[in-house]
XYZ file of C-alpha atoms in Angstrom:
781
model
C 0.082 0.605 0.091
C 3.192 1.989 1.005
C 4.470 1.824 -3.392
C 1.124 2.515 -4.042
C 0.483 5.198 -2.494
C 4.897 7.180 -3.711
C 3.245 6.079 -7.379
C 0.819 8.774 -6.827
C 2.581 11.396 -5.128
C 5.650 11.193 -8.081
C 3.021 11.057 -10.743
C -0.728 10.690 -11.039
C -2.273 7.971 -12.259
C -6.558 7.171 -11.833
C -7.686 4.597 -13.027
C -10.970 6.857 -14.404
C -11.189 9.702 -16.548
C -13.981 12.607 -16.056
C -16.992 13.425 -19.091
C -14.410 15.144 -21.199
C -16.122 17.462 -24.571
C -15.351 18.338 -27.416
C -15.744 21.173 -29.459
C -14.163 22.810 -33.469
C -11.147 24.787 -32.075
C -10.994 28.790 -32.617
C -10.212 31.196 -34.750
C -8.839 33.651 -32.103
C -8.334 34.677 -28.991
C -8.787 36.670 -26.165
C -12.163 39.023 -27.055
C -15.240 38.885 -23.847
C -15.505 35.395 -23.838
C -11.755 36.088 -21.955
C -12.434 38.858 -20.181
C -15.269 36.756 -17.741
C -13.727 33.323 -17.914
C -10.581 36.045 -15.735
C -13.207 37.757 -14.135
C -15.637 34.866 -12.943
C -12.516 32.766 -11.243
C -10.615 36.886 -9.854
C -14.684 36.819 -7.960
C -14.662 33.171 -6.723
C -11.176 33.025 -5.252
C -10.802 36.970 -3.742
C -14.481 38.451 -3.762
C -16.039 41.727 -5.538
C -13.714 44.173 -3.817
C -10.707 42.248 -2.754
C -10.451 41.099 -6.891
C -11.205 44.259 -7.431
C -8.239 46.377 -5.370
C -6.007 44.129 -6.715
C -6.952 43.848 -10.356
C -6.877 47.803 -10.340
C -3.219 48.162 -9.614
C -1.359 45.547 -11.014
C 0.839 46.120 -13.533
C 0.164 49.367 -13.455
C 2.039 52.072 -11.609
C 2.804 52.251 -7.490
C 1.238 48.603 -7.728
C 2.464 45.567 -8.564
C 3.973 42.918 -10.806
C 2.191 40.274 -12.685
C 3.228 37.740 -11.467
C 2.883 35.115 -14.036
C 4.552 35.861 -18.083
C 7.361 38.331 -18.508
C 6.037 40.219 -21.057
C 7.133 44.131 -20.455
C 4.486 46.746 -20.256
C 4.487 49.871 -22.839
C 6.982 52.536 -21.702
C 4.473 55.224 -22.011
C 1.226 52.936 -20.726
C 1.471 51.800 -17.146
C -1.134 53.205 -16.115
C -4.051 52.108 -18.481
C -7.238 50.623 -17.756
C -7.102 46.239 -17.842
C -3.263 46.220 -18.468
C -3.410 42.636 -18.093
C -4.697 39.596 -19.848
C -6.778 36.408 -18.999
C -4.029 34.447 -17.223
C -2.654 36.879 -15.464
C -5.679 37.685 -13.600
C -6.553 34.045 -13.125
C -2.423 34.230 -11.495
C -3.707 36.674 -9.480
C -6.632 34.939 -8.248
C -4.843 32.164 -7.328
C -2.276 34.464 -5.083
C -5.399 36.999 -3.887
C -7.917 34.133 -2.398
C -8.843 33.844 0.563
C -8.735 30.652 0.398
C -6.126 29.503 3.667
C -4.688 26.176 5.120
C -4.965 26.216 8.642
C -3.845 24.215 11.228
C -7.284 23.017 11.520
C -6.799 21.617 7.520
C -3.066 20.430 8.534
C -3.992 18.038 10.878
C -7.428 16.902 9.511
C -5.321 16.055 5.973
C -2.412 13.511 6.117
C 0.219 13.531 3.687
C -1.547 10.504 2.097
C -4.510 11.800 0.898
C -3.137 14.931 -0.477
C -1.008 12.858 -2.904
C -4.302 11.629 -3.567
C -5.679 14.150 -5.146
C -4.522 15.836 -9.011
C -2.844 18.426 -9.081
C -5.794 20.668 -9.821
C -7.548 19.631 -6.855
C -4.097 20.792 -4.504
C -3.725 23.925 -6.113
C -7.145 24.665 -4.916
C -6.705 24.557 -1.124
C -5.611 27.775 -0.495
C -2.722 29.734 0.327
C -0.344 27.880 3.717
C -1.054 30.314 6.719
C 1.775 29.507 8.384
C 5.074 27.137 9.010
C 4.930 23.951 8.583
C 6.868 20.721 9.172
C 6.681 16.980 8.433
C 9.024 14.559 10.846
C 10.905 11.736 10.194
C 7.989 8.683 9.112
C 5.016 11.491 10.431
C 2.055 10.891 8.315
C 1.069 15.026 9.102
C 2.226 18.467 8.850
C 1.811 19.886 11.809
C 3.486 23.825 12.965
C 6.396 25.398 13.661
C 7.570 29.072 14.713
C 9.580 30.143 12.639
C 12.958 30.551 14.927
C 12.464 26.400 15.032
C 11.919 26.143 12.010
C 14.997 28.621 10.904
C 16.916 26.377 13.951
C 16.437 23.144 12.052
C 16.999 24.332 8.617
C 20.965 25.809 10.324
C 21.334 22.318 11.786
C 21.047 20.162 8.927
C 23.135 22.736 6.582
C 25.913 22.935 9.301
C 26.288 19.265 9.903
C 26.908 17.621 6.553
C 30.148 17.142 5.595
C 30.772 19.881 2.640
C 28.279 23.048 1.974
C 28.092 21.458 -1.438
C 25.837 18.589 -0.395
C 23.458 21.164 -0.534
C 20.872 23.003 -3.273
C 19.366 26.053 -3.643
C 16.909 26.068 -6.363
C 14.998 29.004 -7.763
C 11.777 29.793 -9.357
C 11.247 32.487 -11.539
C 8.821 34.076 -9.036
C 11.203 34.874 -7.422
C 12.874 39.549 -6.874
C 15.825 40.633 -8.327
C 16.380 40.873 -4.128
C 15.473 37.757 -2.336
C 17.284 36.411 -5.373
C 20.849 38.327 -5.118
C 20.200 37.341 -0.930
C 19.993 34.443 -1.748
C 23.142 33.221 -3.498
C 24.906 35.682 -1.709
C 23.693 32.898 1.363
C 24.466 30.342 -0.876
C 27.539 30.675 -1.687
C 28.645 32.601 1.581
C 27.869 28.865 2.939
C 29.834 27.917 0.123
C 28.129 26.049 -3.135
C 27.364 27.476 -6.120
C 24.199 24.299 -6.026
C 21.920 26.610 -7.745
C 20.157 25.437 -10.167
C 16.733 27.291 -11.931
C 13.316 27.323 -13.070
C 15.936 28.787 -16.504
C 17.806 25.480 -16.692
C 14.541 24.043 -18.086
C 13.840 25.940 -20.358
C 15.072 29.591 -22.088
C 19.580 27.529 -20.451
C 19.454 27.031 -24.549
C 18.767 30.577 -25.609
C 21.385 32.278 -22.811
C 23.988 29.807 -24.233
C 23.336 30.263 -27.986
C 23.557 33.590 -27.379
C 26.227 34.511 -25.184
C 28.461 32.713 -27.742
C 26.717 34.229 -30.630
C 26.161 38.371 -29.378
C 27.566 38.267 -26.293
C 25.082 38.101 -24.199
C 22.307 35.207 -23.113
C 19.450 38.148 -23.541
C 17.201 39.388 -25.611
C 17.953 42.177 -27.692
C 14.672 44.202 -28.230
C 12.240 46.608 -27.302
C 8.665 46.548 -27.170
C 8.790 49.866 -29.126
C 11.032 47.811 -32.035
C 7.232 45.689 -32.414
C 5.650 48.969 -33.469
C 8.620 49.845 -36.142
C 8.608 46.355 -37.013
C 8.759 45.254 -41.172
C 8.895 41.161 -40.814
C 8.061 39.391 -36.839
C 8.008 35.973 -36.912
C 7.216 33.984 -34.064
C 8.250 30.017 -33.980
C 8.095 27.886 -30.925
C 5.533 29.732 -29.476
C 1.987 30.561 -28.780
C 0.862 33.956 -27.349
C -2.186 33.195 -26.571
C -2.068 30.691 -23.619
C 1.403 31.389 -22.706
C 2.408 34.816 -23.357
C -1.533 36.890 -23.513
C -0.870 40.759 -23.452
C 2.587 40.124 -26.680
C -1.954 39.676 -28.274
C -2.060 43.802 -28.152
C 1.390 44.386 -28.889
C 1.724 41.978 -32.296
C -2.148 43.911 -33.303
C -0.440 46.958 -33.281
C 2.023 46.259 -35.183
C 0.182 44.941 -38.269
C -1.921 48.263 -37.581
C 1.286 50.124 -38.701
C 2.355 47.401 -41.288
C 4.002 44.920 -40.571
C 3.376 41.399 -41.426
C 3.757 37.975 -38.995
C 4.926 34.861 -39.751
C 4.125 31.775 -36.989
C 6.596 29.159 -37.397
C 3.957 25.943 -35.115
C 3.346 22.372 -35.556
C -0.291 23.457 -33.974
C -2.257 24.924 -35.509
C -2.753 27.844 -32.985
C -6.038 30.516 -32.083
C -3.355 33.077 -30.204
C -1.622 32.603 -33.990
C -4.621 33.287 -35.742
C -6.347 36.117 -34.452
C -6.818 38.778 -31.471
C -9.980 40.272 -30.294
C -8.977 43.359 -28.363
C -11.964 43.434 -25.213
C -10.306 47.023 -24.852
C -11.320 48.149 -27.621
C -15.173 48.310 -29.329
C -14.374 46.120 -32.509
C -13.500 43.384 -30.785
C -15.734 43.962 -27.525
C -18.070 43.497 -30.959
C -15.789 40.300 -31.622
C -14.897 41.372 -34.595
C -10.302 39.990 -34.953
C -7.357 41.002 -36.325
C -5.961 38.984 -38.179
C -2.340 37.958 -36.873
C -1.168 35.929 -39.053
C -0.353 36.277 -42.471
C 1.578 33.143 -42.903
C 1.760 29.863 -40.720
C 4.394 27.323 -41.125
C 2.686 24.254 -39.869
C 6.117 22.764 -38.809
C 6.443 19.207 -37.897
C 8.137 18.679 -34.434
C 12.111 20.468 -34.012
C 11.301 20.728 -38.401
C 12.892 24.603 -36.866
C 16.369 24.314 -38.348
C 15.450 22.712 -41.753
C 12.950 25.463 -42.283
C 15.805 27.754 -40.837
C 18.194 26.790 -43.641
C 15.467 26.446 -46.386
C 15.400 29.480 -45.822
C 18.602 30.902 -45.978
C 18.877 28.789 -49.349
C 16.618 31.141 -50.794
C 17.647 34.602 -49.221
C 21.021 33.101 -51.089
C 20.176 32.341 -53.616
C 17.957 36.126 -54.240
C 21.423 37.787 -52.912
C 23.367 35.269 -55.901
C 20.883 37.798 -58.484
C 20.326 41.195 -56.533
C 24.185 41.414 -54.591
C 23.850 43.641 -51.611
C 20.179 44.308 -51.444
C 19.297 41.065 -49.860
C 22.305 40.796 -47.106
C 23.443 43.367 -45.507
C 26.728 43.633 -46.761
C 27.949 46.167 -44.747
C 27.608 45.041 -41.708
C 27.861 41.238 -42.413
C 32.619 42.857 -43.519
C 32.367 45.344 -40.376
C 30.257 42.216 -37.865
C 30.455 39.259 -38.565
C 32.165 36.379 -38.685
C 32.280 33.476 -40.247
C 30.062 34.592 -43.607
C 32.344 32.008 -45.745
C 32.206 28.923 -44.017
C 28.621 29.395 -43.406
C 28.150 29.688 -46.548
C 29.954 27.051 -47.962
C 28.493 24.693 -45.311
C 24.664 25.918 -46.462
C 25.636 25.322 -50.125
C 25.911 21.769 -49.154
C 22.089 20.867 -48.365
C 18.703 19.940 -50.951
C 16.062 22.239 -51.044
C 13.226 19.649 -51.934
C 14.544 17.722 -48.725
C 14.868 21.111 -46.976
C 11.089 21.373 -47.269
C 10.691 17.618 -46.160
C 12.158 17.124 -43.099
C 10.257 20.454 -41.541
C 7.088 19.759 -43.686
C 6.840 22.538 -45.096
C 4.965 23.244 -48.452
C 7.811 23.910 -50.457
C 6.045 26.761 -52.342
C 5.184 28.208 -48.810
C 9.300 28.484 -47.991
C 8.782 30.789 -51.252
C 6.745 33.115 -49.691
C 8.740 33.455 -45.814
C 11.405 33.972 -48.340
C 9.950 36.652 -50.373
C 8.351 38.118 -47.231
C 12.310 38.883 -45.580
C 13.586 39.376 -49.218
C 13.360 43.079 -49.532
C 13.218 44.216 -45.230
C 15.649 44.352 -42.441
C 13.141 45.222 -39.821
C 12.418 41.710 -38.619
C 12.109 41.216 -35.470
C 12.515 37.476 -34.227
C 10.917 35.870 -31.424
C 10.952 31.801 -29.240
C 10.070 30.258 -26.289
C 10.237 26.765 -24.987
C 9.479 24.961 -28.845
C 13.308 26.481 -29.617
C 14.784 25.418 -26.714
C 13.818 22.125 -25.497
C 15.681 20.144 -28.342
C 18.809 18.294 -27.675
C 19.613 20.842 -30.894
C 18.241 23.814 -28.396
C 21.694 25.723 -28.381
C 21.915 25.133 -32.472
C 18.245 25.975 -32.999
C 19.387 29.470 -31.227
C 22.035 29.961 -33.172
C 20.880 29.000 -37.089
C 17.727 32.098 -36.019
C 21.193 34.535 -34.590
C 22.037 33.785 -37.994
C 19.363 34.120 -39.896
C 19.730 37.419 -37.509
C 22.618 38.478 -38.891
C 22.843 37.353 -43.136
C 19.805 41.077 -42.898
C 21.681 42.818 -40.529
C 18.782 42.473 -38.387
C 20.286 43.497 -34.640
C 20.823 46.789 -33.427
C 18.469 49.109 -34.838
C 14.819 49.927 -34.366
C 12.444 47.327 -35.815
C 15.097 44.530 -35.693
C 16.231 42.335 -32.480
C 15.941 38.647 -31.457
C 13.166 38.264 -28.486
C 13.031 35.145 -26.710
C 9.760 35.099 -25.026
C 9.908 34.576 -20.776
C 7.777 32.365 -19.042
C 7.836 33.681 -16.487
C 7.831 37.071 -14.880
C 11.283 37.574 -13.113
C 13.391 34.607 -14.794
C 15.737 36.681 -16.729
C 16.583 39.476 -13.408
C 17.069 35.935 -11.173
C 20.373 35.418 -13.377
C 21.080 39.034 -13.443
C 21.248 39.058 -10.199
C 23.435 35.462 -9.808
C 20.744 32.328 -9.410
C 23.679 30.601 -11.549
C 25.202 27.458 -10.872
C 28.606 28.104 -13.082
C 29.350 32.242 -11.985
C 31.745 34.089 -14.295
C 35.126 34.865 -12.455
C 34.139 38.248 -12.658
C 30.978 38.101 -10.583
C 33.349 36.039 -7.727
C 36.401 38.654 -8.066
C 33.051 41.447 -7.608
C 31.433 39.407 -4.857
C 35.253 38.933 -2.848
C 36.249 42.182 -3.215
C 32.936 43.823 -1.878
C 32.055 41.047 1.214
C 35.860 39.591 1.995
C 34.637 36.073 2.252
C 36.422 33.640 -0.248
C 33.217 32.256 -2.729
C 33.632 29.061 -4.132
C 34.917 28.975 -8.035
C 34.019 25.356 -9.240
C 30.255 25.152 -10.486
C 27.490 24.213 -9.544
C 24.571 21.970 -9.973
C 21.826 22.737 -12.301
C 18.353 21.570 -12.122
C 18.851 17.865 -14.045
C 22.415 17.633 -12.430
C 20.558 18.198 -8.888
C 17.951 15.507 -9.366
C 21.156 12.715 -10.195
C 23.021 14.572 -7.199
C 19.765 13.400 -4.590
C 19.549 10.106 -6.477
C 23.126 9.326 -6.032
C 23.296 10.444 -2.089
C 25.106 13.949 -2.847
C 22.398 15.351 -1.600
C 21.397 15.986 1.564
C 19.490 18.804 1.450
C 17.293 20.619 -1.173
C 16.132 23.856 -0.670
C 13.152 25.478 -2.648
C 12.605 28.997 -3.346
C 9.270 28.935 -4.711
C 8.241 26.749 -7.957
C 6.496 23.085 -7.516
C 9.940 21.423 -8.585
C 8.896 17.996 -8.536
C 5.274 18.387 -11.527
C 8.083 20.874 -12.877
C 11.050 18.482 -13.724
C 11.786 15.518 -15.446
C 11.193 12.029 -14.892
C 8.647 12.619 -12.266
C 9.023 9.076 -10.747
C 12.914 9.078 -11.110
C 12.251 12.816 -9.675
C 10.035 11.413 -6.879
C 12.229 9.150 -5.844
C 15.839 11.231 -5.406
C 13.841 13.373 -3.659
C 12.822 10.980 -0.844
C 16.365 10.465 -0.414
C 17.200 13.665 0.755
C 17.770 14.554 4.484
C 15.757 17.018 4.312
C 13.538 18.989 1.900
C 12.277 22.783 1.918
C 10.214 25.146 0.253
C 9.299 28.616 -0.050
C 5.298 28.409 -0.672
C 2.892 30.409 -1.400
C 0.079 27.595 -2.184
C -0.540 23.536 -1.736
C 1.128 21.857 -4.351
C 3.099 18.290 -5.609
C 6.309 18.917 -3.678
C 5.299 19.276 -0.628
C 3.778 15.959 -1.258
C 7.247 14.727 -2.353
C 9.781 14.906 0.245
C 12.619 14.021 2.168
C 13.282 12.852 5.617
C 12.053 15.911 7.123
C 10.231 18.467 5.656
C 9.691 21.772 5.666
C 7.681 24.429 3.821
C 7.054 28.426 4.818
C 4.583 30.157 3.314
C 5.973 33.512 1.851
C 4.165 36.278 0.553
C 2.652 36.776 -2.541
C 2.824 39.601 -5.029
C 0.056 41.127 -4.516
C -0.047 41.419 -0.230
C 1.441 44.168 1.127
C 4.463 43.777 2.882
C 5.391 45.474 5.520
C 8.972 45.656 7.694
C 8.537 47.460 11.783
C 4.947 49.994 10.247
C 7.767 50.835 6.874
C 5.991 49.446 3.396
C 8.485 47.556 1.166
C 8.659 47.381 -2.577
C 10.662 44.333 -4.584
C 11.485 44.426 -8.196
C 11.840 42.899 -11.189
C 13.118 42.547 -14.613
C 11.248 42.066 -17.639
C 11.242 39.757 -21.233
C 12.864 42.948 -22.636
C 16.045 44.001 -19.774
C 13.047 46.722 -18.047
C 13.229 46.627 -13.768
C 10.772 48.189 -12.240
C 9.587 48.157 -9.196
C 6.717 45.741 -7.386
C 4.425 46.782 -4.285
C 1.280 44.720 -2.498
C -1.508 46.618 -1.461
C -3.697 43.829 -1.218
C -4.355 42.546 3.601
C -1.892 39.209 3.404
C -4.484 36.006 4.407
C -2.224 35.987 7.529
C -0.097 37.311 9.183
C 2.693 34.537 9.841
C 4.029 34.800 6.418
C 7.694 36.582 5.073
C 8.425 37.611 2.410
C 11.107 36.122 0.177
C 13.661 38.499 1.242
C 13.098 38.114 4.965
C 13.118 34.544 4.960
C 16.959 33.935 2.389
C 18.198 37.079 5.646
C 16.545 34.969 8.865
C 18.232 31.810 7.354
C 21.302 32.999 6.649
C 21.536 34.521 10.093
C 20.331 31.610 11.236
C 22.755 29.292 9.658
C 26.312 30.781 9.690
C 25.554 32.701 13.365
C 29.253 34.554 13.559
C 31.053 33.365 10.930
C 29.064 35.912 8.392
C 30.548 39.079 6.814
C 26.771 40.334 5.978
C 24.295 41.897 8.521
C 21.307 39.600 7.619
C 20.074 41.985 9.753
C 20.392 44.767 8.559
C 18.246 43.608 4.373
C 15.966 41.664 6.066
C 15.156 44.726 7.418
C 15.462 47.420 4.206
C 15.378 46.449 0.655
C 16.399 49.159 -0.120
C 19.735 48.435 1.774
C 20.190 45.195 -0.460
C 19.781 47.535 -3.552
C 22.418 49.772 -2.840
C 24.609 46.003 -1.985
C 22.989 44.897 -5.584
C 24.921 48.206 -6.703
C 28.042 47.470 -6.193
C 27.693 44.236 -7.201
C 25.435 43.753 -10.565
C 26.334 45.917 -13.832
C 24.400 49.241 -14.733
C 22.615 49.068 -11.316
C 24.147 52.228 -11.121
C 21.549 54.610 -8.450
C 19.078 51.759 -8.892
C 16.981 53.307 -5.761
C 16.255 56.444 -7.304
C 15.937 54.995 -11.140
C 13.194 51.667 -10.016
C 11.168 54.440 -8.672
C 10.985 55.992 -12.280
C 7.839 55.516 -13.678
C 8.672 52.987 -16.470
C 11.705 51.772 -14.517
C 14.522 51.393 -16.773
C 16.651 49.164 -18.429
C 19.640 47.122 -17.785
C 22.348 47.849 -20.511
C 22.321 45.018 -23.144
C 25.574 46.252 -25.341
C 23.919 43.624 -28.970
C 21.036 46.283 -28.411
C 23.146 49.383 -29.716
C 24.625 47.152 -32.531
C 27.749 45.836 -30.455
C 28.752 42.292 -29.236
C 30.699 42.215 -26.377
C 32.329 38.595 -27.211
C 36.196 38.405 -26.180
C 36.146 34.613 -28.337
C 35.672 36.655 -31.598
C 37.255 40.661 -31.570
C 34.188 42.049 -30.965
C 31.986 40.810 -34.185
C 29.382 37.731 -34.002
C 30.148 34.728 -35.319
C 27.922 32.825 -37.558
C 27.762 29.466 -36.866
C 27.387 26.175 -39.112
C 25.421 23.918 -37.593
C 23.698 20.377 -37.628
C 20.405 19.322 -39.341
C 18.826 17.136 -36.415
C 17.666 13.591 -38.100
C 15.029 11.748 -36.311
C 13.946 8.324 -37.569
C 10.393 6.204 -36.014
C 10.250 3.545 -35.709
C 6.636 1.987 -37.495
C 4.870 2.096 -34.372
C 6.765 5.795 -32.699
C 5.081 9.189 -32.354
C 7.043 12.264 -31.754
C 5.884 13.700 -28.297
C 5.738 16.994 -27.419
C 4.820 18.996 -24.230
C 2.424 22.047 -24.439
C 0.869 23.943 -21.569
C -3.832 24.106 -21.840
C -5.147 27.336 -22.110
C -5.697 27.149 -18.269
C -2.793 27.002 -16.478
C 0.732 28.640 -16.079
C 3.700 26.375 -16.302
C 2.241 23.906 -13.246
C 0.090 25.412 -11.866
C -3.548 24.255 -13.250
C -6.555 26.719 -13.001
C -9.470 25.013 -14.823
C -9.458 21.649 -16.798
C -10.754 22.909 -19.723
C -8.675 24.734 -23.381
C -12.053 26.756 -24.235
C -8.695 28.066 -27.541
C -8.535 24.072 -28.408
C -11.745 23.099 -28.183
C -10.858 20.370 -25.078
C -12.911 20.518 -22.265
C -13.052 19.356 -18.519
C -10.106 16.623 -18.822
C -6.527 17.536 -19.067
C -5.376 13.692 -20.045
C -5.871 14.244 -23.541
C -3.009 13.798 -26.933
C -3.446 15.335 -29.474
C -2.898 13.860 -33.177
C -3.275 14.127 -36.779
C -6.779 12.373 -37.724
C -4.892 10.305 -39.917
C -2.128 8.926 -37.326
C -5.608 7.394 -35.918
C -7.242 6.093 -38.732
C -4.009 3.963 -39.185
C -3.453 2.820 -36.200
C -7.399 2.531 -34.945
C -8.045 4.711 -32.842
C -11.131 6.715 -32.237
C -12.202 9.970 -31.528
C -11.960 9.349 -26.987
C -10.357 6.285 -27.547
C -8.072 5.225 -23.933
C -4.951 4.560 -24.169
C -1.759 4.078 -23.183
C 1.617 6.083 -23.613
C 4.892 4.530 -23.438
C 8.250 5.699 -23.964
C 11.445 3.610 -23.876
C 14.708 5.419 -23.738
C 17.822 3.821 -22.289
C 15.618 0.572 -22.315
C 14.136 1.697 -19.320
C 9.769 1.637 -19.695
C 8.494 5.007 -18.864
C 5.174 4.769 -18.900
C 1.886 7.486 -18.853
C -1.343 5.543 -18.128
C -5.645 6.429 -19.295
C -5.156 8.964 -21.862
C -7.867 9.470 -23.961
C -7.086 10.595 -27.883
C -8.453 13.649 -29.388
C -8.027 14.427 -33.029
C -6.585 18.012 -33.890
C -4.891 19.954 -36.819
C -0.970 18.289 -36.089
C 1.355 16.880 -38.862
C 1.418 13.642 -38.772
C 4.157 11.422 -36.776
C 3.690 14.101 -34.193
C 1.572 14.184 -30.793
C 0.708 17.231 -27.600
C -0.016 16.250 -24.259
C -0.300 18.882 -21.561
C 2.835 18.618 -18.898
C 3.202 17.871 -15.830
C 1.010 14.813 -16.956
C 3.588 13.306 -18.743
C 6.347 15.030 -17.498
C 6.365 10.823 -16.757
C 8.004 10.679 -20.286
C 10.604 12.546 -20.457
C 13.556 11.317 -20.161
C 16.316 12.873 -17.305
C 19.134 12.004 -19.825
C 17.275 13.239 -23.193
C 18.893 16.402 -22.529
C 19.588 19.940 -24.669
C 23.416 19.448 -25.745
C 25.164 22.298 -23.483
C 22.272 23.999 -22.594
C 21.137 20.606 -20.343
C 18.077 21.501 -20.932
C 14.686 18.833 -20.485
C 13.942 18.382 -24.209
C 10.379 18.582 -23.362
C 9.266 19.464 -26.771
C 10.695 16.074 -28.151
C 9.858 12.664 -26.982
C 9.380 9.759 -28.456
C 6.479 7.962 -27.902
C 4.400 4.309 -28.480
C 0.760 4.156 -28.232
C -1.618 1.677 -26.378
C -5.448 1.126 -26.423
C -5.504 2.051 -22.112
C -5.109 -1.813 -20.593
C -6.717 -1.165 -17.093
C -5.672 -4.775 -15.834
C -2.094 -3.386 -16.888
C -2.881 -1.145 -14.899
C -3.668 -2.900 -11.328
C -0.595 -4.777 -11.443
C 1.673 -1.866 -12.378
C -0.312 0.360 -9.570
C 0.414 -2.642 -6.696
C 3.854 -3.381 -7.718
C 4.477 0.462 -7.523
């Protein structure tokens, strides 16, 4: 029985499904239905008065940043009414809820009982109202004082044989101030084990861009979208994942931009947008967004890019100096000759087949780009979460370099980040591989010697837990178990820890799969007031385009027993390091201005931090590539073209490629509801989207129940009981929601160089559901 419960806690495998309802997919995003869905969630969780107050202050001057995606606010429009989207409102409803988990809740609900719930049910329980502790062998979490909690963590940390037996994970929600103090504590303690959520998403972007343009960030501003001639959106679904981006795309279209969408799935948010802030949108009239939709195969992007580049090169040969920016190439790049030499080895027709896109459509794309150079290329996980994810990013850079589309108005590179401060975390040195210059600066400013050896990223941390090399795991936010690959493997790893600690606002599955001892430390949310000794504090975050802005909560916290992330870090550091620390942790726990003064001394570009962050629009972090300067010491200040290889995917006759995706009713691992309105799927998440021809070949019918298998490395991984849903997706390709199918993502299937899990390309087999197999598995796990 114990093993059965452990299996349920690690990866939900229900014995029955809900009554799924299917409709025709939508052809546009947002509109009044989006407004109604958002308002319904907010008012249900918070009540009208509390909810309206919060909405009025979200993403506005003097208010707080949305805790979901990192899309920027307009520089000069932050005071606009309703500067938020449906998913932002749902994220607010989750954190501003008045439901709370008190002592009584934890005494009445054992870990075993809670583990039987699905992720949606767990998340809807409410805010955690006080610190709780799970003793070794105990069945229930019980209340613990903050002082006792810090003392218990400190005792574990100080008893380790080496600081490297601890890891300190960071979620993208964590503020600049808390992130800086967190890494400072970890490094004074003696480790660079600082895995973060970026390891699982845009790490391939950071590596690819740093090795080419000299900085691991995008180069555009929001205003560039309004001046662009062409916007390419690759491996990204803005209607669900970054809905506020739709307003920028609409404005770009009005200004004359052409939009090319590249995605295996036909997505409503890439087709059209009903802007609910305009009369046209209220009346249900859409703005068509995409001019050309290239429905590539999963990971067909590299072949597509190379095909476009060949067509542009052929056009350049016919009209020298009119297609490529030859001056830019000559003065600001290296490696053009080798790049072209390799490009000429490919056959255009073969590339079209590999991409899964008709050659005529690729020619149309090249024609749109041929005589335009104000080009923005956007991308997200559909590009980065592949074995060749870093090379995918570098090939995007190649195309931009050919056109000279970096460092000029209306042009540039735009990796769209998926969490509100994941980029700021990295700026604040949340990184397991810090540079020598960064560590030298820490030593200069603080006087202690930070560790120099690289630490563990997410995948390496999981493996180290499994091998007994990690004893203490501290998570600053997030839902580590549900976010990570190979769920059962990760669960086994986490259970080998001596102590697991989660800093959280709400209950999640990572609280139910734990070390020998476990602690949950409840923290303030973005919308909560943060008062210290009666003085209101504010935090700051960096968005996808490098703007740092202040964020100040306005709601009364649901409990008086919550601490901010920064206070948790500082109090833990004091308890752990005691008199051997050279840092006045009490000072920085009491004043975020004091923390920002520290950041100013260490992080380049944060001069006058406390003054600039108080400006209405905040300030931009320095970005040389945005100005057309490539601070890449390996290539004397020039950006290199990269010679990349074409990925090859050989499928067995009964194999499919699977990509994990979000539904419209979730943000990362937070499940807002069971509907995916845009894709026409209601009341169920355990679905697999398939091409109808594949269904016919395999003998599957609509709504048929199936089991999914992966055999990477000779290990059988199984996700039981899914429903087949016909969808507009290329043959041989399938899609499923995460975290339900993270159990199929192998721990050893990672991107080269970045070590990012390949969640966008998993090879699977699909078999008709066999209930007795499920029962046997549940009994033997």
